Tab-separated table of C-alpha atoms in Angstrom:
chain	number	residue	atom	x	y	z
F	1	MET	CA	-62.842	42.696	62.692
F	2	PRO	CA	-60.369	43.499	65.493
F	3	THR	CA	-57.849	40.947	66.667
F	4	LEU	CA	-58.175	39.617	70.208
F	5	PRO	CA	-55.154	39.148	72.481
F	6	LYS	CA	-55.916	35.930	74.393
F	7	SER	CA	-56.839	32.369	73.478
F	8	ILE	CA	-58.105	29.214	75.206
F	9	ILE	CA	-58.783	25.743	73.821
F	10	TRP	CA	-60.895	23.164	75.636
F	11	ALA	CA	-60.854	19.497	74.634
F	12	ARG	CA	-64.265	17.867	74.942
F	13	SER	CA	-64.492	14.761	77.110
F	14	ASP	CA	-68.113	13.817	76.346
F	15	THR	CA	-67.634	13.542	72.564
F	16	PRO	CA	-64.761	13.960	70.091
F	17	GLY	CA	-64.447	17.715	69.703
F	18	ALA	CA	-62.931	20.971	70.906
F	19	ASP	CA	-63.827	24.585	71.648
F	20	HIS	CA	-61.454	27.446	70.775
F	21	VAL	CA	-62.101	30.998	71.960
F	22	LEU	CA	-60.253	34.255	71.323
F	23	PHE	CA	-60.999	37.029	73.809
F	24	ASP	CA	-60.154	40.318	75.477
F	25	ASP	CA	-61.073	40.614	79.176
F	26	ARG	CA	-59.429	43.911	80.052
F	27	SER	CA	-62.729	45.812	80.268
F	28	GLY	CA	-65.575	43.343	80.442
F	29	LEU	CA	-65.390	40.600	77.835
F	30	SER	CA	-65.270	40.501	74.051
F	31	ALA	CA	-64.981	36.979	72.685
F	32	ARG	CA	-65.228	34.953	69.491
F	33	GLY	CA	-65.288	31.178	69.590
F	34	VAL	CA	-65.814	28.079	67.497
F	35	ALA	CA	-66.682	24.593	68.738
F	36	VAL	CA	-66.738	21.386	66.712
F	37	VAL	CA	-68.393	18.209	67.959
F	38	ALA	CA	-68.796	14.768	66.394
F	39	ALA	CA	-71.787	13.255	68.206
F	40	PRO	CA	-74.634	12.699	68.474
F	41	LEU	CA	-74.837	14.872	65.332
F	42	PRO	CA	-71.713	16.370	63.732
F	43	PHE	CA	-71.872	20.175	63.729
F	44	SER	CA	-69.877	23.329	64.326
F	45	CYS	CA	-70.904	26.223	66.562
F	46	ARG	CA	-69.591	29.771	66.171
F	47	TYR	CA	-70.307	32.478	68.728
F	48	GLU	CA	-69.548	36.125	69.448
F	49	LEU	CA	-70.121	37.492	72.942
F	50	THR	CA	-69.919	40.993	74.395
F	51	THR	CA	-70.414	42.120	77.987
F	52	ASN	CA	-70.274	45.555	79.571
F	53	GLU	CA	-67.561	46.528	82.073
F	54	GLN	CA	-69.546	44.896	84.893
F	55	TRP	CA	-69.503	41.563	83.019
F	56	GLU	CA	-73.237	41.706	82.304
F	57	ALA	CA	-74.011	40.163	78.916
F	58	VAL	CA	-75.222	42.672	76.346
F	59	ARG	CA	-74.889	40.833	73.031
F	60	LEU	CA	-74.575	37.252	71.782
F	61	THR	CA	-74.658	35.825	68.264
F	62	VAL	CA	-74.541	32.054	67.753
F	63	SER	CA	-74.546	30.003	64.553
F	64	THR	CA	-74.727	26.209	64.412
F	65	GLU	CA	-74.144	24.388	61.138
F	66	GLY	CA	-74.138	20.819	59.914
F	67	ALA	CA	-74.677	18.934	56.671
F	68	GLY	CA	-77.758	20.450	55.023
F	69	TRP	CA	-78.685	22.982	57.713
F	70	LEU	CA	-77.675	26.265	59.363
F	71	ARG	CA	-79.229	28.140	62.274
F	72	THR	CA	-78.453	31.542	63.794
F	73	VAL	CA	-79.726	33.348	66.875
F	74	ARG	CA	-78.901	36.961	67.784
F	75	MET	CA	-79.566	38.335	71.249
F	76	GLU	CA	-79.129	41.877	72.517
F	77	ARG	CA	-79.956	43.427	75.888
F	78	ALA	CA	-80.686	47.139	76.188
F	79	LEU	CA	-82.594	49.092	78.845
F	80	GLY	CA	-83.156	45.874	80.765
F	81	ARG	CA	-84.868	44.020	77.920
F	82	TRP	CA	-83.674	41.242	75.620
F	83	ARG	CA	-84.332	41.227	71.885
F	84	VAL	CA	-83.967	37.915	70.050
F	85	SER	CA	-83.914	37.261	66.296
F	86	THR	CA	-83.289	34.058	64.371
F	87	ALA	CA	-82.576	32.702	60.901
F	88	GLU	CA	-82.606	29.192	59.487
F	89	GLN	CA	-81.546	27.452	56.288
F	90	GLY	CA	-82.283	23.816	55.592
F	91	ASP	CA	-84.186	21.626	58.057
F	92	LEU	CA	-82.345	20.551	61.205
F	93	ASP	CA	-85.322	18.599	62.549
F	94	ARG	CA	-85.502	16.532	59.350
F	95	VAL	CA	-81.776	15.767	59.632
F	96	LEU	CA	-82.198	14.740	63.287
F	97	ARG	CA	-85.144	12.468	62.561
F	98	ALA	CA	-83.266	10.837	59.685
F	99	ALA	CA	-80.392	10.092	62.086
F	100	GLY	CA	-82.750	8.613	64.690
F	101	HIS	CA	-82.742	11.594	67.058
F	102	PRO	CA	-85.746	13.592	68.333
F	103	PRO	CA	-86.444	17.007	66.763
F	104	VAL	CA	-85.466	20.160	68.642
F	105	GLY	CA	-88.105	22.600	67.426
F	106	LEU	CA	-87.636	26.241	66.500
F	107	PRO	CA	-84.661	28.452	67.414
F	108	GLY	CA	-85.010	31.528	69.611
F	109	THR	CA	-87.971	32.196	71.903
F	110	GLU	CA	-91.581	33.235	71.500
F	111	GLU	CA	-91.497	35.137	74.817
F	112	PRO	CA	-88.306	37.235	75.029
F	113	SER	CA	-89.704	39.110	78.035
F	114	ARG	CA	-89.129	35.943	80.115
F	115	LEU	CA	-85.395	36.510	79.601
F	116	ASP	CA	-85.386	40.063	80.947
F	117	PRO	CA	-84.211	39.171	84.503
F	118	ALA	CA	-81.090	37.508	83.064
F	119	LEU	CA	-77.770	39.349	83.307
F	120	ASP	CA	-75.873	36.275	82.090
F	121	VAL	CA	-76.124	34.110	78.980
F	122	ASP	CA	-75.109	30.464	78.831
F	123	LEU	CA	-74.394	28.629	75.592
F	124	GLY	CA	-74.896	24.908	76.021
F	125	ALA	CA	-71.666	22.906	76.392
F	126	ALA	CA	-69.420	25.984	76.056
F	127	PRO	CA	-67.163	26.385	79.149
F	128	LEU	CA	-66.455	30.064	78.461
F	129	PHE	CA	-69.928	31.089	79.592
F	130	ASN	CA	-69.491	29.888	83.175
F	131	THR	CA	-66.913	32.654	83.519
F	132	LEU	CA	-69.553	35.389	83.226
F	133	PRO	CA	-71.158	34.932	86.682
F	134	VAL	CA	-67.808	33.974	88.230
F	135	ARG	CA	-66.297	37.288	87.146
F	136	ARG	CA	-69.436	39.416	87.533
F	137	LEU	CA	-69.934	38.251	91.125
F	138	ARG	CA	-66.174	38.091	91.845
F	139	LEU	CA	-66.584	34.574	93.168
F	140	SER	CA	-62.858	33.824	93.166
F	141	GLY	CA	-62.430	36.254	96.056
F	142	ARG	CA	-65.543	35.315	98.025
F	143	PRO	CA	-65.702	33.129	101.169
F	144	ALA	CA	-66.393	29.406	100.905
F	145	GLY	CA	-70.089	28.582	101.100
F	146	GLU	CA	-71.330	31.805	99.518
F	147	GLU	CA	-74.182	30.965	97.130
F	148	HIS	CA	-75.808	32.899	94.294
F	149	ARG	CA	-79.021	31.929	92.486
F	150	LEU	CA	-79.308	33.423	89.020
F	151	THR	CA	-81.728	33.605	86.135
F	152	VAL	CA	-79.729	32.906	82.976
F	153	ALA	CA	-80.652	33.090	79.277
F	154	TRP	CA	-79.677	29.567	78.215
F	155	VAL	CA	-79.112	28.777	74.529
F	156	ARG	CA	-79.487	25.089	73.692
F	157	VAL	CA	-77.303	23.547	70.995
F	158	PRO	CA	-77.589	22.646	68.210
F	159	GLY	CA	-81.193	23.859	67.937
F	160	LEU	CA	-80.585	27.337	69.488
F	161	GLU	CA	-83.781	27.478	71.499
F	162	VAL	CA	-83.403	30.207	74.168
F	163	LEU	CA	-84.819	29.550	77.632
F	164	PRO	CA	-84.743	31.295	81.016
F	165	VAL	CA	-83.254	28.877	83.544
F	166	GLU	CA	-82.233	29.106	87.195
F	167	GLN	CA	-78.599	28.328	87.959
F	168	THR	CA	-76.775	28.317	91.280
F	169	TYR	CA	-73.090	29.062	91.850
F	170	THR	CA	-71.584	28.180	95.244
F	171	VAL	CA	-68.007	29.056	96.235
F	172	LEU	CA	-66.035	26.024	97.436
F	173	ASP	CA	-62.575	27.604	97.599
F	174	ALA	CA	-60.418	30.001	95.563
F	175	GLY	CA	-60.234	27.658	92.570
F	176	ARG	CA	-63.481	25.672	92.743
F	177	VAL	CA	-67.145	26.560	92.260
F	178	ARG	CA	-70.150	24.258	92.524
F	179	TYR	CA	-72.493	24.795	89.591
F	180	ARG	CA	-76.110	23.611	89.655
F	181	SER	CA	-78.820	23.828	87.011
F	182	GLY	CA	-82.000	21.867	87.652
F	183	SER	CA	-81.005	18.350	88.723
F	184	PHE	CA	-77.500	18.725	87.257
F	185	THR	CA	-74.619	19.544	89.617
F	186	THR	CA	-70.863	19.646	89.046
F	187	GLU	CA	-67.747	21.215	90.552
F	188	LEU	CA	-65.894	23.538	88.205
F	189	THR	CA	-62.178	24.144	88.561
F	190	VAL	CA	-61.291	27.695	87.475
F	191	ASP	CA	-58.070	29.662	87.110
F	192	ALA	CA	-57.254	32.952	88.855
F	193	ASP	CA	-59.181	34.868	86.173
F	194	GLY	CA	-62.309	32.718	86.493
F	195	PHE	CA	-61.888	30.737	83.264
F	196	VAL	CA	-62.721	27.036	83.426
F	197	LEU	CA	-59.822	24.616	83.724
F	198	HIS	CA	-61.926	21.490	84.150
F	199	TYR	CA	-65.644	20.909	83.654
F	200	PRO	CA	-66.124	17.256	84.713
F	201	GLY	CA	-67.799	15.158	82.049
F	202	LEU	CA	-67.658	17.951	79.463
F	203	ALA	CA	-64.277	19.572	78.850
F	204	ARG	CA	-60.772	20.218	80.084
F	205	ARG	CA	-58.364	23.037	79.203
F	206	ALA	CA	-55.963	21.774	76.521
């Protein structure tokens, strides 16, 4: 496994936890990360992400693990189509019900063709993934008010269900982007390379 030259840590603000990513962004993005969260269910999340030189996602592997369970989803895009495979050990839904939380259902997707329009992937609660459209669309250099509506392959955590969702990115100024997904809206502060400095209510660069 090759070493990666750069590193970012985000401290979570919604729950005790942190997200650490190692990456190389010299020609597209290669990244490996691990997040640990304490609530509402303690678990860790490991991910590996690869884009092409245009910052279009081509491969993502995610594993979530907690006491008595482990889930993995692997996604790969080739010739404009996404392939998705999953694995599971233990019973996450049983653990959730025992802790008083609703079940999350099966990982992955039964209809991978619905993901085919997506050039970006988004891992729930992981600030790294907002960088993909920011860099791919070069939003840091675009005029204020410019808006882009995207179809994104969204991976929910901890259950790892994969869904096509519409997200909107609007340039506010050189260091701020408004991000909207469904009824959720926030203003992201990003650095000169498009990596998140502050995601209100979720995380801040440590």
